[in-house]
Amino acid sequence: MSKDFDDFVEGLQNQIYEETRTNYGQVAFQRWLKPLYMGAFDNPDGHGRIRGSCGDTMQIFLRFENDKVKEASFQTDGCGSSTVCGSFAAELSLGKSPDEILDITGEVILKELGGLPEEEKHCAFLSAEALQEALNDYMIKQKRRETEKPL
Ligand code: FES
């Protein structure tokens, strides 16, 4: 490839990065570049899967130890903002008890990542909803385990 073409591509990439940083802020930009906690894991204690009104799906996977989240991850087929929000939803749940997870709302996620443009705020609420669904799944399984215990 010619150097001119390489320079053109690099210039374009830098422009996209700059626009993204300006529109989304430094915290969200960094997380978009490096989305932590991405990917499913096998046999989660809690799994939530929600399809938003935008048509995108968010999944959250939780593993508990001593009733606190030991491992968390997300998976989405959605936009860049949903990737950032899913990543923060997973991160915020780490080390938390079920009661503490209840406090992780869309607003909390938005605050953590420094806000989003109005039309993308719903991505944070979708992530929070998937997290609450994963918690719900964990609680149901816990209850089932308790009732199945021999007397
Ligand atoms: Fe659908 Fe972001 S999750 S647009």
Tab-separated table of C-alpha atoms and ligand atoms in Angstrom:
chain	number	residue	atom	x	y	z
A	1	MET	CA	0.000	0.000	0.000
A	2	SER	CA	1.198	3.500	-0.717
A	3	LYS	CA	2.285	5.803	2.060
A	4	ASP	CA	-0.349	8.315	0.950
A	5	PHE	CA	-3.064	5.730	1.479
A	6	ASP	CA	-1.685	4.759	4.903
A	7	ASP	CA	-1.566	8.423	5.909
A	8	PHE	CA	-5.123	8.882	4.692
A	9	VAL	CA	-6.375	5.912	6.761
A	10	GLU	CA	-4.461	7.061	9.833
A	11	GLY	CA	-5.846	10.574	9.467
A	12	LEU	CA	-9.369	9.207	9.180
A	13	GLN	CA	-8.931	7.031	12.266
A	14	ASN	CA	-7.559	9.939	14.280
A	15	GLN	CA	-10.504	12.057	13.207
A	16	ILE	CA	-12.973	9.368	14.352
A	17	TYR	CA	-11.136	9.038	17.675
A	18	GLU	CA	-11.154	12.789	18.192
A	19	GLU	CA	-14.858	13.103	17.412
A	20	THR	CA	-15.693	10.173	19.708
A	21	ARG	CA	-13.635	11.648	22.557
A	22	THR	CA	-15.328	15.025	22.114
A	23	ASN	CA	-18.858	13.593	21.954
A	24	TYR	CA	-18.556	10.972	24.692
A	25	GLY	CA	-15.880	12.273	27.052
A	26	GLN	CA	-12.569	10.783	28.091
A	27	VAL	CA	-13.876	8.048	30.440
A	28	ALA	CA	-16.349	6.567	27.935
A	29	PHE	CA	-13.828	6.975	25.111
A	30	GLN	CA	-11.161	4.991	26.966
A	31	ARG	CA	-13.652	2.237	27.796
A	32	TRP	CA	-14.812	2.134	24.179
A	33	LEU	CA	-11.204	1.597	23.109
A	34	LYS	CA	-10.749	-1.106	25.738
A	35	PRO	CA	-14.068	-2.637	26.793
A	36	LEU	CA	-13.286	-4.540	29.993
A	37	TYR	CA	-15.316	-7.588	31.101
A	38	MET	CA	-16.541	-8.373	27.595
A	39	GLY	CA	-17.623	-11.916	26.708
A	40	ALA	CA	-19.805	-14.672	28.072
A	41	PHE	CA	-18.675	-17.327	30.542
A	42	ASP	CA	-20.048	-20.824	31.155
A	43	ASN	CA	-22.482	-21.716	33.921
A	44	PRO	CA	-23.078	-18.281	35.408
A	45	ASP	CA	-24.941	-18.139	38.733
A	46	GLY	CA	-26.984	-15.332	37.253
A	47	HIS	CA	-27.698	-14.533	33.614
A	48	GLY	CA	-29.750	-11.655	32.263
A	49	ARG	CA	-30.691	-11.076	28.640
A	50	ILE	CA	-32.747	-8.074	27.614
A	51	ARG	CA	-33.673	-6.808	24.190
A	52	GLY	CA	-34.116	-3.055	24.131
A	53	SER	CA	-36.658	-1.061	22.153
A	54	CYS	CA	-33.770	-0.184	19.782
A	55	GLY	CA	-33.614	-3.899	18.875
A	56	ASP	CA	-30.222	-4.498	20.500
A	57	THR	CA	-29.591	-7.214	23.050
A	58	MET	CA	-27.591	-6.929	26.251
A	59	GLN	CA	-26.527	-9.915	28.321
A	60	ILE	CA	-24.944	-9.888	31.774
A	61	PHE	CA	-23.249	-12.877	33.397
A	62	LEU	CA	-22.598	-13.077	37.145
A	63	ARG	CA	-20.705	-15.514	39.319
A	64	PHE	CA	-21.137	-15.242	43.090
A	65	GLU	CA	-18.983	-16.329	45.973
A	66	ASN	CA	-20.236	-15.937	49.548
A	67	ASP	CA	-23.205	-13.992	48.174
A	68	LYS	CA	-20.988	-11.356	46.523
A	69	VAL	CA	-20.180	-10.989	42.831
A	70	LYS	CA	-16.823	-12.605	42.146
A	71	GLU	CA	-16.932	-12.466	38.339
A	72	ALA	CA	-19.031	-10.404	35.948
A	73	SER	CA	-19.139	-9.874	32.219
A	74	PHE	CA	-21.373	-8.600	29.442
A	75	GLN	CA	-22.113	-9.315	25.806
A	76	THR	CA	-24.003	-7.127	23.383
A	77	ASP	CA	-24.782	-6.848	19.707
A	78	GLY	CA	-25.550	-3.174	20.191
A	79	CYS	CA	-23.863	0.152	19.561
A	80	GLY	CA	-20.580	1.480	20.961
A	81	SER	CA	-22.430	3.091	23.851
A	82	SER	CA	-24.025	-0.213	24.824
A	83	THR	CA	-20.547	-1.766	24.926
A	84	VAL	CA	-19.342	0.978	27.257
A	85	CYS	CA	-22.472	0.730	29.431
A	86	GLY	CA	-22.375	-3.078	29.626
A	87	SER	CA	-18.742	-2.891	30.633
A	88	PHE	CA	-19.519	-0.461	33.462
A	89	ALA	CA	-22.570	-2.463	34.578
A	90	ALA	CA	-20.348	-5.550	34.943
A	91	GLU	CA	-17.595	-3.585	36.684
A	92	LEU	CA	-19.961	-1.873	39.118
A	93	SER	CA	-21.404	-5.226	40.214
A	94	LEU	CA	-18.025	-6.703	41.194
A	95	GLY	CA	-17.748	-7.370	44.928
A	96	LYS	CA	-21.381	-6.365	45.489
A	97	SER	CA	-24.109	-8.214	47.397
A	98	PRO	CA	-27.597	-8.660	45.883
A	99	ASP	CA	-28.881	-5.687	47.918
A	100	GLU	CA	-26.081	-3.476	46.626
A	101	ILE	CA	-26.678	-4.560	43.027
A	102	LEU	CA	-30.256	-3.321	43.319
A	103	ASP	CA	-28.791	0.185	43.614
A	104	ILE	CA	-27.040	-0.036	40.214
A	105	THR	CA	-29.454	1.843	37.980
A	106	GLY	CA	-29.113	3.394	34.537
A	107	GLU	CA	-28.453	6.756	36.243
A	108	VAL	CA	-25.610	5.233	38.272
A	109	ILE	CA	-24.022	3.815	35.110
A	110	LEU	CA	-24.385	7.144	33.300
A	111	LYS	CA	-22.800	8.968	36.228
A	112	GLU	CA	-19.899	6.513	36.296
A	113	LEU	CA	-19.054	7.018	32.631
A	114	GLY	CA	-19.599	10.768	32.674
A	115	GLY	CA	-22.922	10.843	30.795
A	116	LEU	CA	-23.958	10.103	27.217
A	117	PRO	CA	-25.670	12.083	24.465
A	118	GLU	CA	-29.444	12.161	25.084
A	119	GLU	CA	-30.289	9.721	22.273
A	120	GLU	CA	-27.936	7.074	23.693
A	121	LYS	CA	-28.830	7.242	27.373
A	122	HIS	CA	-31.178	4.275	26.920
A	123	CYS	CA	-28.093	2.047	26.427
A	124	ALA	CA	-27.261	2.584	30.125
A	125	PHE	CA	-30.802	1.667	31.165
A	126	LEU	CA	-30.700	-1.452	28.996
A	127	SER	CA	-27.457	-2.513	30.716
A	128	ALA	CA	-28.904	-1.869	34.180
A	129	GLU	CA	-32.007	-3.856	33.283
A	130	ALA	CA	-29.916	-6.811	32.082
A	131	LEU	CA	-27.917	-6.648	35.330
A	132	GLN	CA	-31.116	-6.710	37.417
A	133	GLU	CA	-32.354	-9.637	35.341
A	134	ALA	CA	-29.098	-11.505	36.049
A	135	LEU	CA	-29.553	-10.793	39.763
A	136	ASN	CA	-33.133	-12.011	39.568
A	137	ASP	CA	-31.955	-15.238	37.936
A	138	TYR	CA	-29.403	-15.725	40.742
A	139	MET	CA	-32.038	-15.119	43.441
A	140	ILE	CA	-34.457	-17.611	41.860
A	141	LYS	CA	-31.725	-20.259	41.660
A	142	GLN	CA	-30.746	-19.576	45.282
A	143	LYS	CA	-34.343	-19.965	46.424
A	144	ARG	CA	-34.641	-23.201	44.459
A	145	ARG	CA	-31.459	-24.529	46.048
A	146	GLU	CA	-32.736	-23.680	49.527
A	147	THR	CA	-36.064	-25.412	49.022
A	148	GLU	CA	-34.353	-28.486	47.554
A	149	LYS	CA	-32.026	-28.863	50.568
A	150	PRO	CA	-32.777	-32.052	52.531
A	151	LEU	CA	-34.245	-31.356	55.990
B	1	FES	FE1	-29.368	-0.045	21.161
B	1	FES	FE2	-27.362	1.417	22.173
B	1	FES	S1	-28.194	-0.414	22.917
B	1	FES	S2	-28.619	1.847	20.472
